[in-house]
CSV table of C-alpha atoms and ligand atoms in Angstrom, one decimal:
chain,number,residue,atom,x,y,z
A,1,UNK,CA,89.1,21.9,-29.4
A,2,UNK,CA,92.2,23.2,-31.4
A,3,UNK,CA,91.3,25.7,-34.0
A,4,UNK,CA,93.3,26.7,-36.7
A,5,UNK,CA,91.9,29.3,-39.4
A,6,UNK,CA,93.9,28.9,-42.9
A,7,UNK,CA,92.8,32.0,-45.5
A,8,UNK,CA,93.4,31.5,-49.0
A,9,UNK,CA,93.8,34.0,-51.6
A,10,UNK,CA,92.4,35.2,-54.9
A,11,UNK,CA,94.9,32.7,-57.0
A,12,UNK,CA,95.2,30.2,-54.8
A,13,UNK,CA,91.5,29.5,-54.7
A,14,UNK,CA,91.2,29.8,-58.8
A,15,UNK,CA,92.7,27.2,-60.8
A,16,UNK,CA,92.2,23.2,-60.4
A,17,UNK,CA,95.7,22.8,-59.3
A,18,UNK,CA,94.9,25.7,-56.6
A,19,UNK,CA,91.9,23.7,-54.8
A,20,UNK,CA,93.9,20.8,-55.0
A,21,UNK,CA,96.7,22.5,-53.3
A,22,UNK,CA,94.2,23.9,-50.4
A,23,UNK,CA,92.7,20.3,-50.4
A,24,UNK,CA,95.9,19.5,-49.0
A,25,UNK,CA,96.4,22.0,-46.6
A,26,UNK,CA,93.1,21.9,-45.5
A,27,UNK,CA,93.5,17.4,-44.9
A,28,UNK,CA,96.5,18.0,-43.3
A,29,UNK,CA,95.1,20.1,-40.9
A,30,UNK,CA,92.3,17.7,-40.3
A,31,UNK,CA,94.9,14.8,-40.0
A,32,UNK,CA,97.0,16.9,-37.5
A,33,UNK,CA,93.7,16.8,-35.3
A,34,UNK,CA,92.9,20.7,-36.0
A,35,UNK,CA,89.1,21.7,-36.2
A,36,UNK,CA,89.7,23.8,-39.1
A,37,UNK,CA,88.3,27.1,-40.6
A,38,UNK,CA,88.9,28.0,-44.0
A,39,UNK,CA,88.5,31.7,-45.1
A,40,UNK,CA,88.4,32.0,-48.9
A,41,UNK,CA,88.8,35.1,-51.2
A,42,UNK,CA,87.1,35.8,-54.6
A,43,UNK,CA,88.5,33.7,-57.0
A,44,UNK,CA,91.4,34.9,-59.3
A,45,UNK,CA,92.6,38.4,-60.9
A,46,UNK,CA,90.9,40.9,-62.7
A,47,UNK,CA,89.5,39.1,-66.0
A,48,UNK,CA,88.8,36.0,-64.1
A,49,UNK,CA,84.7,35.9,-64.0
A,50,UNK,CA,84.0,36.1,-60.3
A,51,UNK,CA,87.0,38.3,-59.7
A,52,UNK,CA,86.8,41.4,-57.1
A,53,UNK,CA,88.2,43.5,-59.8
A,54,UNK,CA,86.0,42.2,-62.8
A,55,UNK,CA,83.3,42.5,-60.5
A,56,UNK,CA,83.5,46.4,-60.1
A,57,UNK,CA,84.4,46.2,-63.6
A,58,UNK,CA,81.0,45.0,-64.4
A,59,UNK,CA,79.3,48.1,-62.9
A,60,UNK,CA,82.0,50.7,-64.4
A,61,UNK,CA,81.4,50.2,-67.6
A,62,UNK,CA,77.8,49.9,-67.2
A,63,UNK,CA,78.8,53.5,-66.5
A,64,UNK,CA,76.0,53.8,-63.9
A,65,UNK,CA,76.0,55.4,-60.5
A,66,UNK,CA,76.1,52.4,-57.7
A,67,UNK,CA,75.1,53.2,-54.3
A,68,UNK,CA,77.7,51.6,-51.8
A,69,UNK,CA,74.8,49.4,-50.6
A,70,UNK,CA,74.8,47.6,-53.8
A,71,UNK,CA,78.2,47.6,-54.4
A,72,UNK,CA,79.0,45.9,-51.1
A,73,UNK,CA,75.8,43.6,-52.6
A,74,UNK,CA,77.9,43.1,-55.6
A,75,UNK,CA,81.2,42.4,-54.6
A,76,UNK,CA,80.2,40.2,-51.6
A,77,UNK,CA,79.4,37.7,-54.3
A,78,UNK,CA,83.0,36.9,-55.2
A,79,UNK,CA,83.9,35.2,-52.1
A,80,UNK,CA,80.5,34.1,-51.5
A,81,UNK,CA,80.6,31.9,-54.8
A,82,UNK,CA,84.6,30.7,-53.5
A,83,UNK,CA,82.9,29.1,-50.5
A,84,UNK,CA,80.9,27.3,-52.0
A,85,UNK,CA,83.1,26.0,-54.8
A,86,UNK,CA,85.6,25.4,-52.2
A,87,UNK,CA,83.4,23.7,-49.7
A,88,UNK,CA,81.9,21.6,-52.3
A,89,UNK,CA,85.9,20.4,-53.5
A,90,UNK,CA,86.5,19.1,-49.9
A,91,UNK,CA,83.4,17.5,-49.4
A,92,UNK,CA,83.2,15.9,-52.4
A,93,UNK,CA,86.7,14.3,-51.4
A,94,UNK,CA,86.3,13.4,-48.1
A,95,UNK,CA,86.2,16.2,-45.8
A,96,UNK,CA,82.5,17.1,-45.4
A,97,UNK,CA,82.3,21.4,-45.1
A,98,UNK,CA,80.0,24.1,-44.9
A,99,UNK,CA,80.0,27.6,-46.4
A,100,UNK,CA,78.8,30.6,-45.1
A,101,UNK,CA,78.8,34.2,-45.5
A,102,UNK,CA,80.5,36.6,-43.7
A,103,UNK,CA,77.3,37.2,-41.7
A,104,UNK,CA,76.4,33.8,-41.1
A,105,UNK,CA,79.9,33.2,-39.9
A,106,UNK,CA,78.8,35.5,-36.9
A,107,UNK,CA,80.7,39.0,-38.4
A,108,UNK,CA,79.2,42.2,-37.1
A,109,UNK,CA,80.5,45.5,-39.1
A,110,UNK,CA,80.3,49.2,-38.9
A,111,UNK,CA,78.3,50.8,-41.4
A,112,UNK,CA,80.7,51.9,-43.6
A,113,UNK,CA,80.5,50.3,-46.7
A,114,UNK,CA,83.1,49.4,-48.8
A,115,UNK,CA,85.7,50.0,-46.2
A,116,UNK,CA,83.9,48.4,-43.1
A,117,UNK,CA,85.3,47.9,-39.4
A,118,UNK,CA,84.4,44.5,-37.8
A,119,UNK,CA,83.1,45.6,-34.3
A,120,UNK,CA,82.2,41.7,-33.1
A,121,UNK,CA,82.5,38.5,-34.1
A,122,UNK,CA,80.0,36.0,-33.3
A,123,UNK,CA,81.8,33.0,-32.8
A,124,UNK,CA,78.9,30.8,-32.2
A,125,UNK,CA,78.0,29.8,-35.7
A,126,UNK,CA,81.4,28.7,-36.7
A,127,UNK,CA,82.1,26.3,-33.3
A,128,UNK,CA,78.3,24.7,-33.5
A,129,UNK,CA,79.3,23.9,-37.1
A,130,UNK,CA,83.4,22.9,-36.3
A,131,UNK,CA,81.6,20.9,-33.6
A,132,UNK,CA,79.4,19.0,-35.9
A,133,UNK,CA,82.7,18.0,-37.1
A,134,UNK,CA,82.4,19.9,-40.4
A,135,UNK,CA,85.2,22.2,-41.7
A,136,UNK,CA,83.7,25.8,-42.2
A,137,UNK,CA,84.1,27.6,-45.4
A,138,UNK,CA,84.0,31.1,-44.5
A,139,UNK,CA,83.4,33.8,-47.6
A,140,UNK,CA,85.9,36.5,-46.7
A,141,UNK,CA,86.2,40.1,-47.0
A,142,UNK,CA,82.1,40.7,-45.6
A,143,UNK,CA,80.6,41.1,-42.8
A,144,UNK,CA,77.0,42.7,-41.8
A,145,UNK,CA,76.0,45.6,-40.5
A,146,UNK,CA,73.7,46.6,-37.2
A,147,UNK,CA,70.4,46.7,-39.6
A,148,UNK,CA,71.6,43.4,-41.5
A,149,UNK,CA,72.8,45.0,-44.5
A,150,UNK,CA,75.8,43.4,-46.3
A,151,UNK,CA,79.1,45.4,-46.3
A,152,UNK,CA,82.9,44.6,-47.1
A,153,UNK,CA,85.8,45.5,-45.7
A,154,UNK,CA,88.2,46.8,-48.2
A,155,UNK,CA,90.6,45.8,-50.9
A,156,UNK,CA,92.8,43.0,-49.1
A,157,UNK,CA,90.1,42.3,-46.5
A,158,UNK,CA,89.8,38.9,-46.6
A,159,UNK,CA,93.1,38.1,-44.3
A,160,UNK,CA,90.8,40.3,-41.6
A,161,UNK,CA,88.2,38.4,-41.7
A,162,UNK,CA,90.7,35.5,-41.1
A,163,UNK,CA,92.6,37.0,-38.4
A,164,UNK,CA,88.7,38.8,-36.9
A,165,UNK,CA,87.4,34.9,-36.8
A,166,UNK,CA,91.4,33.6,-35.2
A,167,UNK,CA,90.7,35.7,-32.7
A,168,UNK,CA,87.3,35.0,-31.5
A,169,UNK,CA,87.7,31.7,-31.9
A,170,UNK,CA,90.9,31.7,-30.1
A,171,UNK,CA,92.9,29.6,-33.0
A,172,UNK,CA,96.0,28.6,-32.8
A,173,UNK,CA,97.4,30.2,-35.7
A,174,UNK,CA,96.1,32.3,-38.6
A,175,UNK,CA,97.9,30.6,-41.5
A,176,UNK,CA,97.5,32.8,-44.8
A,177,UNK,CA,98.2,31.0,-48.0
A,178,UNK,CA,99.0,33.1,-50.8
A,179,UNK,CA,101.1,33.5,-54.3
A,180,UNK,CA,104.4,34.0,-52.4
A,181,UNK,CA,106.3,32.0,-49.8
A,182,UNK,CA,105.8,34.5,-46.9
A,183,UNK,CA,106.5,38.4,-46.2
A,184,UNK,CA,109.6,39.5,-47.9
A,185,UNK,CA,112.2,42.2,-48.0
A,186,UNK,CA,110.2,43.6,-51.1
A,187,UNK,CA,107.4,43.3,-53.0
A,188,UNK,CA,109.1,40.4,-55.5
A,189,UNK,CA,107.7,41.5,-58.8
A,190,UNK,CA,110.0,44.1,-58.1
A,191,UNK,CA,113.0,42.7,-56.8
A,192,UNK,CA,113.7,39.4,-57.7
A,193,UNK,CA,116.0,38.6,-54.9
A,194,UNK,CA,113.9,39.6,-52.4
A,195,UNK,CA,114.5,37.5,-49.1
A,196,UNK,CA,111.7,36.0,-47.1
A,197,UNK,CA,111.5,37.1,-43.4
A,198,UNK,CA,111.1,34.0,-41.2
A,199,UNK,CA,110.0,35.3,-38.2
A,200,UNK,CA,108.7,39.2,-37.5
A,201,UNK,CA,106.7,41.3,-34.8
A,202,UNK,CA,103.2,42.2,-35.4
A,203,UNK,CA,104.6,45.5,-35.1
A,204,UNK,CA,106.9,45.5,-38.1
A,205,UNK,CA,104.6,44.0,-40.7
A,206,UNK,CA,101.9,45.7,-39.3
A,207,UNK,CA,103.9,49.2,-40.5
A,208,UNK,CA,104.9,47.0,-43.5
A,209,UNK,CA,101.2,46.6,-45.0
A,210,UNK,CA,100.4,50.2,-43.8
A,211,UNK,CA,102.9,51.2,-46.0
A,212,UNK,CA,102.3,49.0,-49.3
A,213,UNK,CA,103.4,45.4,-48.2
A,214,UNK,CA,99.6,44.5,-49.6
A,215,UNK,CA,100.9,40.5,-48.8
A,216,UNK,CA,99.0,41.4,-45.8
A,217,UNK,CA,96.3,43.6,-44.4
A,218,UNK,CA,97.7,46.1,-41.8
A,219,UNK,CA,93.8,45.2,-40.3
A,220,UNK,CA,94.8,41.9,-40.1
A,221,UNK,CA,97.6,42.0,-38.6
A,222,UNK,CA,96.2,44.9,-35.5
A,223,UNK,CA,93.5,42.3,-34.9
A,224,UNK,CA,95.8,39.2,-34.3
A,225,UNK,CA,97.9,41.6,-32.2
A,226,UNK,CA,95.4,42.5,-30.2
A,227,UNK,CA,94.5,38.6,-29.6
A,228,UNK,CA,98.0,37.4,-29.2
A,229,UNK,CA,96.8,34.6,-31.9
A,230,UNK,CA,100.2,34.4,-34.8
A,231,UNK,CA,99.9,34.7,-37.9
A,232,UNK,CA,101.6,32.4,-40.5
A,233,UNK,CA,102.0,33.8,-44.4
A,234,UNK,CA,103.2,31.3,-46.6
A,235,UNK,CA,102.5,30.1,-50.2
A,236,UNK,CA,99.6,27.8,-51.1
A,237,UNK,CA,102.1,26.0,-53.9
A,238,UNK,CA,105.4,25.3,-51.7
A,239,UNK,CA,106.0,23.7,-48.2
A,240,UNK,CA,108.5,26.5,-47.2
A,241,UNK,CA,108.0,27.4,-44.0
A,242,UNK,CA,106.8,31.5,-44.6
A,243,UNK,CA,107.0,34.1,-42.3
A,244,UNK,CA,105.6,34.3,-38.4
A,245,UNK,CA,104.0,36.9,-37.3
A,246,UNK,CA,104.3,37.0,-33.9
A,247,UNK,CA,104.8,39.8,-30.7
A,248,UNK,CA,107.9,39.4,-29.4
A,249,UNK,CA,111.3,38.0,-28.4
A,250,UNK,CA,110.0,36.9,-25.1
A,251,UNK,CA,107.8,35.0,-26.5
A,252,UNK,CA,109.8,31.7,-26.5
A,253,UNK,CA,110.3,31.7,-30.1
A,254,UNK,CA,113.7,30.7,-31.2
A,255,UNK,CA,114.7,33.4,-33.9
A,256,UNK,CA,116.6,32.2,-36.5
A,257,UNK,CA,117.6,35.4,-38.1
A,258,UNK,CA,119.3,38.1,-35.7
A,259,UNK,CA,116.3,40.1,-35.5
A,260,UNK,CA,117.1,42.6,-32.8
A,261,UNK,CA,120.5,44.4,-35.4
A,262,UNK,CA,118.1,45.3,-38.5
A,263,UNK,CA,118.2,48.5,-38.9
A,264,UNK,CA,116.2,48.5,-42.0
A,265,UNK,CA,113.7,45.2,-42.2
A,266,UNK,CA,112.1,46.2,-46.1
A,267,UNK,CA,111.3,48.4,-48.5
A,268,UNK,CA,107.5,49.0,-49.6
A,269,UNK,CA,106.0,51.1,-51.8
A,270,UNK,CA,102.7,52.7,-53.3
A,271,UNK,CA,101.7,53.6,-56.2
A,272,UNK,CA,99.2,55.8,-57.7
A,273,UNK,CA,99.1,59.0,-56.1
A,274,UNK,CA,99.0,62.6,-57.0
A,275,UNK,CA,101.4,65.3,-54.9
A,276,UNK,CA,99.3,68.5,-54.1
A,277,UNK,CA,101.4,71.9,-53.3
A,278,UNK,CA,99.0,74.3,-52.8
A,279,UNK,CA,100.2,78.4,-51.2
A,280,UNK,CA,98.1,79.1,-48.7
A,281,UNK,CA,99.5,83.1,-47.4
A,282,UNK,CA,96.6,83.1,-44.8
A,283,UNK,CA,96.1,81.2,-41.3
A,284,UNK,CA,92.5,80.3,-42.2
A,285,UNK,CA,93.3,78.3,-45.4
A,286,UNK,CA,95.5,75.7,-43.7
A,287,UNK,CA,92.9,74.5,-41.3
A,288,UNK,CA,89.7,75.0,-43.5
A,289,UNK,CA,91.5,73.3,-46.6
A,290,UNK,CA,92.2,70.3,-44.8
A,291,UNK,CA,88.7,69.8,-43.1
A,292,UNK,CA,87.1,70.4,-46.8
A,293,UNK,CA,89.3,67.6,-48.0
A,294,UNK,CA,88.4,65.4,-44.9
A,295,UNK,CA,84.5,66.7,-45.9
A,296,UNK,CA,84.9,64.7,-48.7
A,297,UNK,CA,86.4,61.8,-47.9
A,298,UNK,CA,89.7,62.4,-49.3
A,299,UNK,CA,93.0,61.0,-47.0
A,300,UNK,CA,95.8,63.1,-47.1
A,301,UNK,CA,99.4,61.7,-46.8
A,302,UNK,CA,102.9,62.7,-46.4
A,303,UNK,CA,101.7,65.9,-45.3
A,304,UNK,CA,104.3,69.0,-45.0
A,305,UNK,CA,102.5,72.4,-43.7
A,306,UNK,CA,104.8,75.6,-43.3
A,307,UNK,CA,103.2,79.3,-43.1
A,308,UNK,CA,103.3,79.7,-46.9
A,309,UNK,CA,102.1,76.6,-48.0
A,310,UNK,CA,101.1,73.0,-47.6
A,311,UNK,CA,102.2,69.8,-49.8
A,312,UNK,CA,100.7,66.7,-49.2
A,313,UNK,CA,99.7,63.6,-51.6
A,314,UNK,CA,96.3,61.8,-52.2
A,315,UNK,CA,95.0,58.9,-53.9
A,316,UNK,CA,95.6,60.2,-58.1
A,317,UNK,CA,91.7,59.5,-58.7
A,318,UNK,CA,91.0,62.0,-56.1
A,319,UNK,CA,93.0,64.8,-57.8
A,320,UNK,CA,90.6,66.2,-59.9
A,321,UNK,CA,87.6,66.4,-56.8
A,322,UNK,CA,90.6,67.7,-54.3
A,323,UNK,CA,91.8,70.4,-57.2
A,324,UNK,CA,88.3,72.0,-57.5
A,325,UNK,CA,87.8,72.1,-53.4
A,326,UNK,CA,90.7,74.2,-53.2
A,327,UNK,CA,90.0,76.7,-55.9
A,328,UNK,CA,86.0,76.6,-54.7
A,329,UNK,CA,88.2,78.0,-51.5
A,330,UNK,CA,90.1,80.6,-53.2
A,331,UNK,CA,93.3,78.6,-53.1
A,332,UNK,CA,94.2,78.8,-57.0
A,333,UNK,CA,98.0,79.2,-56.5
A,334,UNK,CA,97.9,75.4,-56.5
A,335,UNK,CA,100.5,72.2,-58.4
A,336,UNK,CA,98.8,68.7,-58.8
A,337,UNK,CA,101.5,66.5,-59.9
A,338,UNK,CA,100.5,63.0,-61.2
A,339,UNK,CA,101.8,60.5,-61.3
A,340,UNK,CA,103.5,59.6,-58.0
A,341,UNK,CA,104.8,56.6,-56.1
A,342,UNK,CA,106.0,56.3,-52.4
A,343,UNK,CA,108.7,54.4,-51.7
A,344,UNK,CA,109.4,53.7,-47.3
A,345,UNK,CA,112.1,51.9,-45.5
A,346,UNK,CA,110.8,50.6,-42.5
A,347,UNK,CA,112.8,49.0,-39.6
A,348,UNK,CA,112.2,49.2,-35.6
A,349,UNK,CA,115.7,49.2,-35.6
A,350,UNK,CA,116.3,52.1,-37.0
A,351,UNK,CA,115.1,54.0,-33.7
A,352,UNK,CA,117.8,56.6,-32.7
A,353,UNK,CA,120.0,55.1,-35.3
A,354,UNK,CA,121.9,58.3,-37.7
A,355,UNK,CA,122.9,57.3,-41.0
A,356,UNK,CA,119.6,55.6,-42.6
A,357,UNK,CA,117.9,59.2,-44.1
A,358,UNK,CA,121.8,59.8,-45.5
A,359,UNK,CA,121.7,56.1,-47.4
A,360,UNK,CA,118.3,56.7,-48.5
A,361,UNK,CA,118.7,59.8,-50.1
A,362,UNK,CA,122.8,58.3,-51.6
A,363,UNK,CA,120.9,55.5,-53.1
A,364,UNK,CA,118.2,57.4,-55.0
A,365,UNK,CA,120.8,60.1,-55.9
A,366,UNK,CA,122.9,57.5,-57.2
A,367,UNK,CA,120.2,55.6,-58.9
A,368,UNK,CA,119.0,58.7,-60.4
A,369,UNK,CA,115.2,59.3,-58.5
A,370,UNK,CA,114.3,62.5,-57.5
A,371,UNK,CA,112.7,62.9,-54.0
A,372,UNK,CA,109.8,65.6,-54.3
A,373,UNK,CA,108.6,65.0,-50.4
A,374,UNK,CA,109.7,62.9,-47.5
A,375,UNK,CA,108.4,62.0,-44.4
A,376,UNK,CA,109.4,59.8,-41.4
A,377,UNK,CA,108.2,58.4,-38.1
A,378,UNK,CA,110.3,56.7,-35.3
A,379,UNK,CA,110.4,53.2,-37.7
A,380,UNK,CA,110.0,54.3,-41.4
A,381,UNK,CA,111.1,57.1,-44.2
A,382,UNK,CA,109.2,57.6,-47.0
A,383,UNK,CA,110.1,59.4,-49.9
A,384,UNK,CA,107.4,60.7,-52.5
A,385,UNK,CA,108.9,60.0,-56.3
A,386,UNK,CA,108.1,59.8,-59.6
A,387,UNK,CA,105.7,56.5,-60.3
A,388,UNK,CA,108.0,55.6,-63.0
A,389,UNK,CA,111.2,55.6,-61.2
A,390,UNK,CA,109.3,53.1,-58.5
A,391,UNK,CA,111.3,49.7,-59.6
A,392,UNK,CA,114.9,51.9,-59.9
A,393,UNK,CA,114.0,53.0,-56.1
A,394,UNK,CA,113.0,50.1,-54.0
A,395,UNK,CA,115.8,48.0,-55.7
A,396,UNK,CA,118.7,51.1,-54.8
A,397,UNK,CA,117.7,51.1,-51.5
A,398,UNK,CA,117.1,47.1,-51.1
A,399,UNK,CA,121.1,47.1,-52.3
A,400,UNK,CA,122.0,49.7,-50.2
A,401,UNK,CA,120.6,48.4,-47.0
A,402,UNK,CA,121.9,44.6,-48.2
A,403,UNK,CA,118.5,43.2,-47.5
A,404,UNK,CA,119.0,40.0,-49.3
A,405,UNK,CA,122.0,39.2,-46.6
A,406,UNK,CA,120.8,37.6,-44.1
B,501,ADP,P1,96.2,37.2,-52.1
B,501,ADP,O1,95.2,37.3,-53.2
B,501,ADP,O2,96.7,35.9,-51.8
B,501,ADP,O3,95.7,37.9,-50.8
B,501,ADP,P2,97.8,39.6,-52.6
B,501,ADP,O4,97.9,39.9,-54.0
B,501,ADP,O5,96.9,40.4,-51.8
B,501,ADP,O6,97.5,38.0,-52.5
B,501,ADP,O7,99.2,39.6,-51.9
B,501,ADP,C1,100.3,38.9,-52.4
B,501,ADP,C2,101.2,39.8,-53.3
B,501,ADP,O8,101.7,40.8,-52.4
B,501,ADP,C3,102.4,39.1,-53.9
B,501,ADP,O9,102.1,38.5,-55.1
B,501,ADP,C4,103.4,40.2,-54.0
B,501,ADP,O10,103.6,40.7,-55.3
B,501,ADP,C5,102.8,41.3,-53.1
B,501,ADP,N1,103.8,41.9,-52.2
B,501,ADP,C6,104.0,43.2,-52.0
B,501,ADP,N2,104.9,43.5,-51.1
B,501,ADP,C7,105.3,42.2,-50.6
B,501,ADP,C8,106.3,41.8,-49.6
B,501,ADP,N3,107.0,42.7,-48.9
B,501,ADP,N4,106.4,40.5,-49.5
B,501,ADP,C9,105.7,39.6,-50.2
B,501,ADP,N5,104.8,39.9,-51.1
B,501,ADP,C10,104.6,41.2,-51.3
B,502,LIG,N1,88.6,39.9,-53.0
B,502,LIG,C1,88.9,41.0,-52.2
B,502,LIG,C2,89.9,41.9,-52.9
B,502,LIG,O1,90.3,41.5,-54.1
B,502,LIG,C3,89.4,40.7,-50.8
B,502,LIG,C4,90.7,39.9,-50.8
B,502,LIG,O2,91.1,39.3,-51.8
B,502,LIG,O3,91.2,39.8,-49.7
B,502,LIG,O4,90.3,42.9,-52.5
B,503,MG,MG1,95.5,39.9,-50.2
């Protein structure tokens, strides 16, 4: 049997003209001779009913306290009402389908809810059903835990439930349908010109996403690594080809874009951070501050520790919890700066290549951004900055590394 899994997103699944673009993609499929699993996310954008983000909404400003049982409850509902809406479209024109939840679908979490791991898939629910001949209609973004209890898998999650159930199923491809015609040089509400990458390593995109790319999971994109199954990302609304996602040169694939002399492949960025620089003086405090933090849950990020002090940055609507750990430690010599963005080349060919830190930091002099922090691994650079400079920044250095040339 050839599988293929195609995951559609939030917008593509929420308007008329949406379904009957996946009604589409979904019959071609058929018609190509694919047995074919559909993965669907909640349906639209905050304000839309069944929405992820109206969802949470709905409990916020009932201002009461939700236990992340519940909320995993809750927001499992989204995509649980897309798979039906969606299996009930193709069915009712022609192409009998099933829904099921994450759970039924055979999706084994952790217990960590509202940011669960998927330790096994079951594929056995989906082939009996593919094997019926039925397309399966698979709620993403959910999954169940050892004692049966509903979680989700974090903002984004639905491409790793698509790329979880590629893999066990041993698809063909992972196509992911979306609002833009594949991964690009930058996020495109940002820069208009943006180019599309049309073929990539799981490598790069996976340091993309981990980075900001949010086009697609970096969860995703580990999981199809790790079962050699590609991933296409293309749009839901145009038959451009998209990007593949795939492992590497040797792979056969003819690249059409000379992959191996980018130095820099894209600019991503994140929003919505707060910088901490907090004087530490003694030995103790380094250690001890940074296990408090991890006490609470709290991820630190571009971290920079020298005998005097430590900056690092955290999610902004941790600031407040982070600010009163430190002084409950004695640490009141402390900045919390909000109001932060982090901007990151990344490239594997920038590996052992001088120059790209001295273009970075040209561009945002010359476009006028201050860099508060940086930090870099062997592929990326990422520069801390101030939230509202964040559009000025990955357009100055999408010029300077001429990322719309091909
Ligand atoms: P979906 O609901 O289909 O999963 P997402 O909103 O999660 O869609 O991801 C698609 C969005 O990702 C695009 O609308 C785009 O603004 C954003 N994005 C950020 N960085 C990139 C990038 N490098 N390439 C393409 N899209 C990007
Ligand atoms: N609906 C979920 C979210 O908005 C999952 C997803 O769209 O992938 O994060
Ligand atoms: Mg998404």
């Amino acid at each position: 049997m050839r599988i293929i899994v195609q995951k559609f997103g939030g917008t593509s699944v929420a308007t008329a003209e949406g379904r009957e673009a996946v009604l589409r993609r979904v019959r071609q499929a058929v018609q190509d001779g694919y047995a074919t699993v559909v993965v669907v996310s909640a349906m639209g954008r905050q304000g839309d009913p069944y929405a992820t983000d109206t969802l949470i909404q709905l409990v916020n400003s009932a201002s009461a306290e939700v236990a992340p049982r519940e909320m995993d409850l809750l927001l499992s509902c989204g995509e649980i009402i897309s798979s039906v809406v969606m299996a009930a479209h193709l069915s009712a024109h022609g192409i009998p389908a099933v829904a099921l939840t994450g759970g039924q679908a055979g999706i084994q979490t952790d217990g960590n809810h509202g940011a669960a791991q998927i330790i096994k898939v079951d594929p056995t629910p989906v082939l009996n059903r593919l094997r019926e001949g039925l397309v399966v209609v698979v709620a993403g973004f959910q999954g169940v835990n050892a004692a049966g209890e509903v979680t989700t898998l974090g903002r984004g999650g639905s491409d790793t439930t698509a790329a979880a159930l590629g893999g066990a199923l041993r698809a063909e491809v992972v196509e992911i349908y979306t609002d833009v015609d594949g991964v690009k040089t930058a996020d495109p509400r940002l820069v208009a010109e943006a180019r599309t990458l049309s073929v990539t390593t799981y490598d790069e995109i996976a340091q993309m996403a981990h980075y900001g790319a949010k086009v697609v999971h970096p969860r995703a994109v580990e999981i199809a690594m790790q079962h050699r199954v590609p991933i296409r990302v293309r749009s839901t609304f145009s038959d451009a080809p998209g990007t593949l996602i795939t492992y590497s040169a040797e792979a056969g694939v003819m690249w059409s874009e000379p992959f191996a002399d980018r130095i820099v492949t894209a600019v991503t960025h994140v929003v919505g951070l707060a910088q901490v620089v907090v004087k530490t003086g003694r030995d103790w405090a380094t250690p001890r501050l940074f296990r408090r933090l991890a006490n609470a849950g709290i991820s630190v990020d571009l971290i920079s520790v020298s005998l005097e002090s430590s900056a690092f940055s955290i999610p902004e609507q941790r600031a407040a919890q982070a600010e009163m750990i430190l002084t409950e430690l004695g640490l009141v010599d402390l900045q919390v700066r909000h109001g932060c963005a982090k901007v990151t080349v990344v490239g594997s060919g920038m590996r052992g290549r001088p120059g790209v830190m001295a273009t970075v930091a040209e561009a945002l002099y010359a476009a006028e951004v201050p860099i508060w922090q940086t930090a870099d691994s062997h592929v990326t650079i990422s520069c801390l900055i101030p939230a509202s400079d964040v559009q000025r920044a990955v357009q100055a250095l999408h010029d300077a590394f001429e990322l719309s040339k091909v």
